[in-house]
Short mmCIF file of C-alpha atoms in Angstrom, two decimals:
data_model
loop_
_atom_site.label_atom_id
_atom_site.label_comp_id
_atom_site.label_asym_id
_atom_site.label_seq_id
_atom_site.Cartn_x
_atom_site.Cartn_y
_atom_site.Cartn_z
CA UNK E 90 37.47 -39.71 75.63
CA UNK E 91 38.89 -36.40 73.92
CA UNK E 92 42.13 -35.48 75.81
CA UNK E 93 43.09 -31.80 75.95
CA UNK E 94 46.77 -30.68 76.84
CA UNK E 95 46.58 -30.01 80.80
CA UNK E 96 45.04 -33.54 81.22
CA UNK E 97 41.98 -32.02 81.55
CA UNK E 98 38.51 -33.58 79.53
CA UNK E 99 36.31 -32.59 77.37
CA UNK E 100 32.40 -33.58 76.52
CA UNK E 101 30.13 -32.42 73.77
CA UNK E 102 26.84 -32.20 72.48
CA UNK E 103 27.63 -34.16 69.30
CA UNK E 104 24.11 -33.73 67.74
CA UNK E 105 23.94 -29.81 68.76
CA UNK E 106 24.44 -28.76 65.21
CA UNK E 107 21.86 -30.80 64.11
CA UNK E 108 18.84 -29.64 66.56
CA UNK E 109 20.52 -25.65 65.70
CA UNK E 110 19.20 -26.77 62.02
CA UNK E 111 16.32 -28.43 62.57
CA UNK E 112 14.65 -26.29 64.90
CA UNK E 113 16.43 -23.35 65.04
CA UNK E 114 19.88 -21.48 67.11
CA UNK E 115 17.49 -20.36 70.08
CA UNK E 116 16.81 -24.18 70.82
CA UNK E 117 20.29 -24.85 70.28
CA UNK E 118 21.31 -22.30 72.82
CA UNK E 119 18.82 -24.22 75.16
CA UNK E 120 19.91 -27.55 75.03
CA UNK E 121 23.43 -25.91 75.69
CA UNK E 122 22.46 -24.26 78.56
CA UNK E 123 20.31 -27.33 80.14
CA UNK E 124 23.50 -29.02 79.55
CA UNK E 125 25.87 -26.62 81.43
CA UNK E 126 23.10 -26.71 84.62
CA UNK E 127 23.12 -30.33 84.77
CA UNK E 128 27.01 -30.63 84.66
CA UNK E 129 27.27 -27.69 87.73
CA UNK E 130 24.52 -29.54 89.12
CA UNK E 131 26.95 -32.92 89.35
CA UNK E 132 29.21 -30.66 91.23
CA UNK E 133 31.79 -29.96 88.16
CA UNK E 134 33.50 -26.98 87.40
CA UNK E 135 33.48 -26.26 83.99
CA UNK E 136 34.63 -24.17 80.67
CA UNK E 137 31.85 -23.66 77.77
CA UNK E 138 32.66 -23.39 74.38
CA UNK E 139 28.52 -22.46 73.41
CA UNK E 140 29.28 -22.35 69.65
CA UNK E 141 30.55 -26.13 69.12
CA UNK E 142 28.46 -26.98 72.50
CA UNK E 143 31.75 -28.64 74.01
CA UNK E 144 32.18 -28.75 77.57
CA UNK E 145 35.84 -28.95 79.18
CA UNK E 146 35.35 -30.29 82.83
CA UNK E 147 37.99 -28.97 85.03
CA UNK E 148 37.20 -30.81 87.79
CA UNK E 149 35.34 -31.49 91.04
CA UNK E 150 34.13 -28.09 92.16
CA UNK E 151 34.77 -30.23 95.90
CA UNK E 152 38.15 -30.73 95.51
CA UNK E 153 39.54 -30.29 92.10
CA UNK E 154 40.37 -33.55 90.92
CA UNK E 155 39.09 -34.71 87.35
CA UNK E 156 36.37 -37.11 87.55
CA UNK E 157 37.28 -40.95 86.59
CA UNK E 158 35.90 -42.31 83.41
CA UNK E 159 33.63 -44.39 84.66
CA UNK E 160 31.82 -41.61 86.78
CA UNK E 161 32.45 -39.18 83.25
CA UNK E 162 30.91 -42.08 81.00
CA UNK E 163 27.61 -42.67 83.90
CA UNK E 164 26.93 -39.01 83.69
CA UNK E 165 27.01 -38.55 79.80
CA UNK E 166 24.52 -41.64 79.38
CA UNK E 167 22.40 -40.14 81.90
CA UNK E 168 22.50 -36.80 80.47
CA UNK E 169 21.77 -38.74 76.69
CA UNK E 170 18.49 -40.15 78.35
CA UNK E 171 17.44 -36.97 80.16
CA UNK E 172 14.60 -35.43 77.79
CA UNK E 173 14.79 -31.05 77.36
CA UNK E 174 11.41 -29.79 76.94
CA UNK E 175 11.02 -27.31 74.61
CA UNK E 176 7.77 -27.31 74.12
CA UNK E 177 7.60 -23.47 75.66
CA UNK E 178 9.47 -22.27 72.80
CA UNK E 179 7.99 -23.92 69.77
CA UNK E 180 4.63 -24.07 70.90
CA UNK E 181 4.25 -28.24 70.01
CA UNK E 182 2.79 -30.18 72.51
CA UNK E 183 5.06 -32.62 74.05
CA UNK E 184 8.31 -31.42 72.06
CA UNK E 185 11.40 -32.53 73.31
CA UNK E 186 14.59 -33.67 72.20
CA UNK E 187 17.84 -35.30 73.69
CA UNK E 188 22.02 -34.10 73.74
CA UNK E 189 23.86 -36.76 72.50
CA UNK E 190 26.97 -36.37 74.81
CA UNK E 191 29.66 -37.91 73.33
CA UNK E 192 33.05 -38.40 75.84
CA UNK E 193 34.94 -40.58 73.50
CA UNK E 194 36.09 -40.49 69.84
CA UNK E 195 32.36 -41.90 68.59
CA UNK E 196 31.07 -41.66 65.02
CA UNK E 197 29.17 -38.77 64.65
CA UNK E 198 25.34 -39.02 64.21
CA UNK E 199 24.26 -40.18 60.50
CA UNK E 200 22.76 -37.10 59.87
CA UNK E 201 25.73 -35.49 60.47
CA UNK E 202 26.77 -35.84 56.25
CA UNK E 203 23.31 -35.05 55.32
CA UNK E 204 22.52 -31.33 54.44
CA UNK E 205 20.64 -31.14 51.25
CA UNK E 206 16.84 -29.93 52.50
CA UNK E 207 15.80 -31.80 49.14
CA UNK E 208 16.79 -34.88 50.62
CA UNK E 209 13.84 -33.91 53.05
CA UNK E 210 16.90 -34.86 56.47
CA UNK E 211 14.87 -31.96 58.54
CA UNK E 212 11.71 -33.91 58.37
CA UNK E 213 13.60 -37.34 59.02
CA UNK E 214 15.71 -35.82 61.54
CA UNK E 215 12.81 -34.46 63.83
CA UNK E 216 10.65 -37.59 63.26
CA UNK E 217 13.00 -39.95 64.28
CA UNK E 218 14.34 -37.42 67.15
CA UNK E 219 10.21 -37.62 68.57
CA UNK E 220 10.70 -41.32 68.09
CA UNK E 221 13.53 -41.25 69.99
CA UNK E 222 12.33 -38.65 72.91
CA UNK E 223 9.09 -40.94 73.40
CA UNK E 224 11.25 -44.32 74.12
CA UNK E 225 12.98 -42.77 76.47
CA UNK E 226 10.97 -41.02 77.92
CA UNK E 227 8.69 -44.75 78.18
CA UNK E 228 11.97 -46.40 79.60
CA UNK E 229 12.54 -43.64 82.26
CA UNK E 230 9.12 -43.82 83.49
CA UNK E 231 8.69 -47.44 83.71
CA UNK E 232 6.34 -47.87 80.66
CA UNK E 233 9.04 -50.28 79.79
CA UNK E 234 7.81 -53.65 79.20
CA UNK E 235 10.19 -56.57 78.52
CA UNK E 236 8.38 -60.02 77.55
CA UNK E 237 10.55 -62.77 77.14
CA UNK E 238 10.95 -65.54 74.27
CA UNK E 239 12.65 -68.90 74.58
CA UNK E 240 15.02 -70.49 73.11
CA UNK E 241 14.20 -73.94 72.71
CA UNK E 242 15.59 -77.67 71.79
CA UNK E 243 14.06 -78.91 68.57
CA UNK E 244 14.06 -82.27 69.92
CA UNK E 245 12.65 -81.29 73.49
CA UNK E 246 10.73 -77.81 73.25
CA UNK E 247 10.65 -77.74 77.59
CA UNK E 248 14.42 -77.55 77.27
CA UNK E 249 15.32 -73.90 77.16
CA UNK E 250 18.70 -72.35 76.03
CA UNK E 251 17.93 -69.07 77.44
CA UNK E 252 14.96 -66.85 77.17
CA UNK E 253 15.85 -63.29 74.57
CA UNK E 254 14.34 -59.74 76.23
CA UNK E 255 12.30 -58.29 74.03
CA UNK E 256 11.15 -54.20 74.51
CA UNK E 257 7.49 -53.29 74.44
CA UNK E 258 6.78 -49.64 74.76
CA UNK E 259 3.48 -48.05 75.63
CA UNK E 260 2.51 -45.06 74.41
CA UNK E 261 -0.72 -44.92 72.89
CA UNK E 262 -0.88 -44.01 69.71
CA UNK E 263 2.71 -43.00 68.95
CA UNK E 264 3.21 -46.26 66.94
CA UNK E 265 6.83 -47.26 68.92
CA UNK E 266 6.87 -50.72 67.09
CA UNK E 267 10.18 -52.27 67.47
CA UNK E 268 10.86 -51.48 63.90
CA UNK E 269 9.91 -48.39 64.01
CA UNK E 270 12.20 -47.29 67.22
CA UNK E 271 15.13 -49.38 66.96
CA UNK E 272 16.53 -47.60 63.46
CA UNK E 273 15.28 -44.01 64.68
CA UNK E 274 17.77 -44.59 67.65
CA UNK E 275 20.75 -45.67 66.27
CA UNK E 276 20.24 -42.88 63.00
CA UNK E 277 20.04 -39.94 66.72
CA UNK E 278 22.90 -41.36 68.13
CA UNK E 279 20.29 -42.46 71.23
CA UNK E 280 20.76 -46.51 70.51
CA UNK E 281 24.01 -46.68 73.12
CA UNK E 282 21.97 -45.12 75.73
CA UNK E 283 18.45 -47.06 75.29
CA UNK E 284 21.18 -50.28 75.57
CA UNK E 285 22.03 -49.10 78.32
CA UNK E 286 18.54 -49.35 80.29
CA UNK E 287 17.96 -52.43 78.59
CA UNK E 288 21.37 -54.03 79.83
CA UNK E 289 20.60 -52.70 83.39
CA UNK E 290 16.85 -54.37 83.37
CA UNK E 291 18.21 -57.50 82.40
CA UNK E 292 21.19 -57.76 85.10
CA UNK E 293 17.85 -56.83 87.86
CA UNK E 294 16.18 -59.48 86.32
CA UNK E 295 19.71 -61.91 86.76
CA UNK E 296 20.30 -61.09 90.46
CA UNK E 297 16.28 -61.40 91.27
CA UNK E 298 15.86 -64.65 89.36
CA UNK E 299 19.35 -66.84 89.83
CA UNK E 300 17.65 -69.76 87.70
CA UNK E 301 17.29 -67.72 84.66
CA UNK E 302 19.40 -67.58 82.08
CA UNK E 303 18.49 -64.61 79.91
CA UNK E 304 19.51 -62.77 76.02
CA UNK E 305 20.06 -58.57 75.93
CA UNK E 306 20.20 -57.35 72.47
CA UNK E 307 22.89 -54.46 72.30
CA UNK E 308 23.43 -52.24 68.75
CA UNK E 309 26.54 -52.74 67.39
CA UNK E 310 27.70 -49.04 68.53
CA UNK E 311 27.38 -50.36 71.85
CA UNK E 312 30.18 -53.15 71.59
CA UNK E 313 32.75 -51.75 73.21
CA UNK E 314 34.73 -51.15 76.39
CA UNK E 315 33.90 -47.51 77.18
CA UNK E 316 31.65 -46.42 79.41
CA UNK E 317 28.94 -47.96 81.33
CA UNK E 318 30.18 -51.56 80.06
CA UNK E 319 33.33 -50.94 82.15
CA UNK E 320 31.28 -51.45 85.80
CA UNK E 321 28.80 -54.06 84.28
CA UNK E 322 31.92 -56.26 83.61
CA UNK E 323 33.31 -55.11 86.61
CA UNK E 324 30.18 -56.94 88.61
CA UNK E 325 30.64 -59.95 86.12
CA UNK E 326 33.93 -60.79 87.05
CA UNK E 327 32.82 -60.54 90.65
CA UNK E 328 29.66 -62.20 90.15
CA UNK E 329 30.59 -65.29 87.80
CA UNK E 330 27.11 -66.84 88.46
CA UNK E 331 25.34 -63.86 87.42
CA UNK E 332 28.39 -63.69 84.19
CA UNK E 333 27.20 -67.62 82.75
CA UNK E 334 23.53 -66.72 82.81
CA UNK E 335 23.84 -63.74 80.92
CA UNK E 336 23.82 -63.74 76.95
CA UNK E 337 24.59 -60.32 74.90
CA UNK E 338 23.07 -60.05 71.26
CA UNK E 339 24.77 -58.12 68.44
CA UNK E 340 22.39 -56.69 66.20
CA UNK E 341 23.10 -56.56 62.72
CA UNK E 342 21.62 -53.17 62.23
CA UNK E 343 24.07 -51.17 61.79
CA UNK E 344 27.64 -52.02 60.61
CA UNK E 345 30.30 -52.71 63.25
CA UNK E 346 32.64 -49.73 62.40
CA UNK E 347 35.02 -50.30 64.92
CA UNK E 348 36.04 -53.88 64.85
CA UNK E 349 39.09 -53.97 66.83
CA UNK E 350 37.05 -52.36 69.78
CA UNK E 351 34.26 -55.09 68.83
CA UNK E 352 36.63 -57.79 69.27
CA UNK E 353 38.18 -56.52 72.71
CA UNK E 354 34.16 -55.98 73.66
CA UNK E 355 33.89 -59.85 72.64
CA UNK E 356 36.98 -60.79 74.65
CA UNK E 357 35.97 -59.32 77.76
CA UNK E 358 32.74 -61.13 77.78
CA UNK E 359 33.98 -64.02 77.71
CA UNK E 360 36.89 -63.34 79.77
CA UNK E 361 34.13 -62.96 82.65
CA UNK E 362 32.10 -66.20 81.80
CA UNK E 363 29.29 -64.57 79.75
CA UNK E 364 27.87 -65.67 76.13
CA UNK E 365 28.00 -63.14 73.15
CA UNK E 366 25.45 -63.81 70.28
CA UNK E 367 24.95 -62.50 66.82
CA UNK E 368 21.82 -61.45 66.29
CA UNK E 369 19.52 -61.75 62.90
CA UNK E 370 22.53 -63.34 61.02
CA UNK E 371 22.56 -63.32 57.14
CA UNK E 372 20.13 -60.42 56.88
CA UNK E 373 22.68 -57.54 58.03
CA UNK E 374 25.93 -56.09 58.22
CA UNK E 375 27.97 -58.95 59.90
CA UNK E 376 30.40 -60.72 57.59
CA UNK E 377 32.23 -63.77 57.60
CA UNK E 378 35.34 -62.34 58.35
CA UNK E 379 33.30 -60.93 61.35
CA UNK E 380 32.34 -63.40 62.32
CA UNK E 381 35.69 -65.65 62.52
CA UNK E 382 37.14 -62.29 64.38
CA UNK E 383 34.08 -62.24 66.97
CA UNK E 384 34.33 -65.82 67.62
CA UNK E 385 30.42 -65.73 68.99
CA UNK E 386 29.46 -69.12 70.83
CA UNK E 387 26.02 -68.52 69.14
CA UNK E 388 24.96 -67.47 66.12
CA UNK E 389 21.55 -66.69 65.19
CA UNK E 390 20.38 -66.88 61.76
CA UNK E 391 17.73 -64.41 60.53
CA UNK E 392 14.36 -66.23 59.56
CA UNK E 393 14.46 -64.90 56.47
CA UNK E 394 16.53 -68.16 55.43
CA UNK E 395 13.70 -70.62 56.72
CA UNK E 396 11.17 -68.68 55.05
CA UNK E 397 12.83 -69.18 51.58
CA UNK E 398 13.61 -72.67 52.72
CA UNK E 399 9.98 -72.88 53.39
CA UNK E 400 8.15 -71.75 49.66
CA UNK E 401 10.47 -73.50 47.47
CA UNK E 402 9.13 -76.43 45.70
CA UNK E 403 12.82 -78.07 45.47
CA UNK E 404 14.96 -78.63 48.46
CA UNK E 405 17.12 -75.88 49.49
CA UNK E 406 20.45 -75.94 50.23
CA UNK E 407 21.20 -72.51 51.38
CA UNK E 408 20.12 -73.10 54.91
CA UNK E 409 22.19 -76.28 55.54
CA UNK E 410 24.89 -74.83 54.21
CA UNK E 411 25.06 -71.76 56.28
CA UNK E 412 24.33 -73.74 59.05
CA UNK E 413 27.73 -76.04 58.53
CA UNK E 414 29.92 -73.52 58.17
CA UNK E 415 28.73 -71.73 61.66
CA UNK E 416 29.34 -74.89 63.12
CA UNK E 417 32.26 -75.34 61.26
CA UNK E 418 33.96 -72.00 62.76
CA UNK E 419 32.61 -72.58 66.05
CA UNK E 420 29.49 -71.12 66.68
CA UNK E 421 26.25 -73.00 68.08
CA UNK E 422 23.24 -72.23 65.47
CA UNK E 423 19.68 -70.91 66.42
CA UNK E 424 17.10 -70.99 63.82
CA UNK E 425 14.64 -67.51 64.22
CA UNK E 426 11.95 -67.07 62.81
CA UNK E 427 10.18 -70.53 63.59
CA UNK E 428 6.66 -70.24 62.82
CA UNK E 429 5.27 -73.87 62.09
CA UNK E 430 6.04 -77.72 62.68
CA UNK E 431 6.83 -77.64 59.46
CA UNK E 432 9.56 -74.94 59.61
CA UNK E 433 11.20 -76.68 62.83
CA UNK E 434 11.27 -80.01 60.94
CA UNK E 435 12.95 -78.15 58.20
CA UNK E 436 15.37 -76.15 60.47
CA UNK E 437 16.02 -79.38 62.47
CA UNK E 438 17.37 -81.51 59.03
CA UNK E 439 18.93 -78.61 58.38
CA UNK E 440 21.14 -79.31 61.42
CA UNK E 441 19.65 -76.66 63.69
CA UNK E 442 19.04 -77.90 67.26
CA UNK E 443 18.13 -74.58 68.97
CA UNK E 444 15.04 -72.51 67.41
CA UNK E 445 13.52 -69.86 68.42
CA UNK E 446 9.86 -68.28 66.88
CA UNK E 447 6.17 -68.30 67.41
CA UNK E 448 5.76 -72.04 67.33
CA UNK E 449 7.94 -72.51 70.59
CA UNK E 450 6.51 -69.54 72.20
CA UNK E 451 5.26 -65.92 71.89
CA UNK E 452 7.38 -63.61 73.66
CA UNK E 453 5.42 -63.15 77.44
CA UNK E 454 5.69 -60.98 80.21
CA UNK E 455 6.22 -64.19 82.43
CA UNK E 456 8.79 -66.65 81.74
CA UNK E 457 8.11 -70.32 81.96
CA UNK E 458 10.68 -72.86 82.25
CA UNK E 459 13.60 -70.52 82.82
CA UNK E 460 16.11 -72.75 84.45
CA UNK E 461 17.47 -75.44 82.22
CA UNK E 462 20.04 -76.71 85.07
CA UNK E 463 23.20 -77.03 83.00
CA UNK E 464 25.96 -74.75 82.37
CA UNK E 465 25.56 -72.63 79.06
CA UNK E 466 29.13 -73.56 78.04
CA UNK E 467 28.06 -77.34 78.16
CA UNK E 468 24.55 -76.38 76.44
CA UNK E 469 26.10 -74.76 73.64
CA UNK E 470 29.51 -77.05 73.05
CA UNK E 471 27.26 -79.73 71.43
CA UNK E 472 27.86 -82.39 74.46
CA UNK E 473 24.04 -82.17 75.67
#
């Protein structure tokens, strides 16, 4: 959070700059203004700086007393996810776009550095803001779909690890493919906030099923201890059974560009009882180095490695070898990307146990065999 001198707080519209030059200073002054109704609306006094679209909340208009972090971090993820219409003013159907409200000392948006119109940023810029408007917008009316897909035991395919939530978004004809939305939403700044739904969907899904044990995947801008994760571990360490059935994926992304908060973020999970995951390992940004300072209790290796395994003529040694050193620092290994028997027999000589692909299961609306009866920590310390 940015700290003025009285002890007073400050918010801003940390992509404001970048709608002003994309679609001009009148929507700019309307996204600023949405803003300053919304905040009034929460019943906060507040001082407007319109140019730099900063907003220094004074306090309760109630009873004067700043509002806690938590309650400051809720209402900037909520005002992130609200879409502002503006539509009336261009004259496109369906335009919108989203404030990125930023209450702590975050990296600014990627687009931030970009400014060369030959680089063709505006065009990128709105396209992956639409991109961004129309998953939220799915998310906040319940066009939301999350189909689940096991984990499962080489050796015994009905034993499940834990089953990985997986977003399905429909909107007809807007093409919101998962690899389409995912890098549109971390490039707006929007990635935190869509983590945030997710996160909440899958603790629902925790306290309505207490036999599953289920996988969120979080960007790596979301690993950290500010804002909404601060009450979500708050319930964790009050609810450890809802804490060992809950397993948070690090995608790879993005690079993890604060690794000190990372590693408190990893910490904490575990302080509470839950598991933390890398996600898509080998084929991103994670390092070794990141890997030995995450200290992840699974470690999932991008299927990119079986394929390769898969078309060459001579035996490969790439996989195995990846596979022992994970194990060697620690980690459990899952295989992804597990598409025939004769993948999982390669995975499985490889030294991978857990896999996880189409040959186990497509990912379904319905889980089946959710409840695997033993503790995670057992599951993934090798002893089962």
């Amino acid at each position: 959070m940015v700290r003025v001198p009285d002890g007073a707080c400050e918010i801003e519209i940390s992509n404001l700059e970048l709608i002003a030059a994309c679609w001009g200073p009148r929507i700019g002054d309307h996204v600023v203004s949405r803003i300053a109704a919304r905040l009034r609306e929460a019943g906060l006094a507040i001082e407007l700086d319109a140019k730099s679209g900063r907003f220094r909340i004074l306090g309760s208009m109630q009873n004067g007393r700043a509002p806690s972090q938590d309650r400051l971090a809720d209402l900037s993820y909520r005002l992130t996810a609200e879409s502002i219409s503006i539509e009336a003013i261009t004259g496109e159907p369906g335009a919108a776009v989203h404030a990125v409200m930023t209450w702590r000392n975050d990296e600014p948006p990627r687009y931030r550095g970009a400014r060369d119109p030959g680089e063709g940023w505006f065009a990128l810029y709105r396209n992956d803001m639409q991109l961004a408007a129309q998953s939220l917008r799915c998310a906040d009316e319940g066009r939301m779909t999350v189909c689940w897909q096991a984990v499962c035991d080489y050796r015994d395919p009905s034993r499940t690890l834990y089953h990985e939530g997986l977003v399905r978004l429909d909107e007809p004809g807007a093409g919101l493919s998962p690899a389409a939305i995912f890098p549109a939403l971390e490039r707006t700044g929007t990635a935190t906030t869509f983590d945030w739904a997710m996160v909440r969907h899958v603790m629902d899904e925790l306290r309505a099923h207490p036999d599953a044990v289920l996988g969120v995947n979080i960007s790596a801008s979301s690993a950290h201890l500010n804002g909404w994760w601060r009450g979500i571990l708050s319930e964790l360490a009050e609810r450890p059974d809802l804490a060992a059935r809950l397993v948070v994926e690090i995608t790879e992304t993005e690079p993890i560009t604060h690794i000190h908060d990372a590693i408190a973020f990893a910490r904490a999970l575990r302080a509470v009882g839950a598991t933390l995951a890398l996600d898509d390992f080998g084929a991103g940004f994670t390092s070794i180095r990141q890997l030995m300072d995450l200290v992840p209790a699974l470690v999932k290796i991008d299927g990119l490695f079986l394929q390769r395994a898969t078309r060459d003529g001579e035996p490969c040694q790439s996989l195995p070898h990846l596979i022992g050193l994970i194990r060697e620092l620690g980690g459990t290994v899952i295989v992804e990307g597990v598409e025939t028997q004769a993948m999982a027999d390669l995975a499985f000589v490889s030294g991978a146990i857990w896999q996880q692909g189409y040959y186990h299961g497509y990912p379904e609306a319905v889980r089946s065999g959710s409840g695997h009866g033993e503790p995670m920590s057992r599951l993934v310390s090798g002893k089962s």
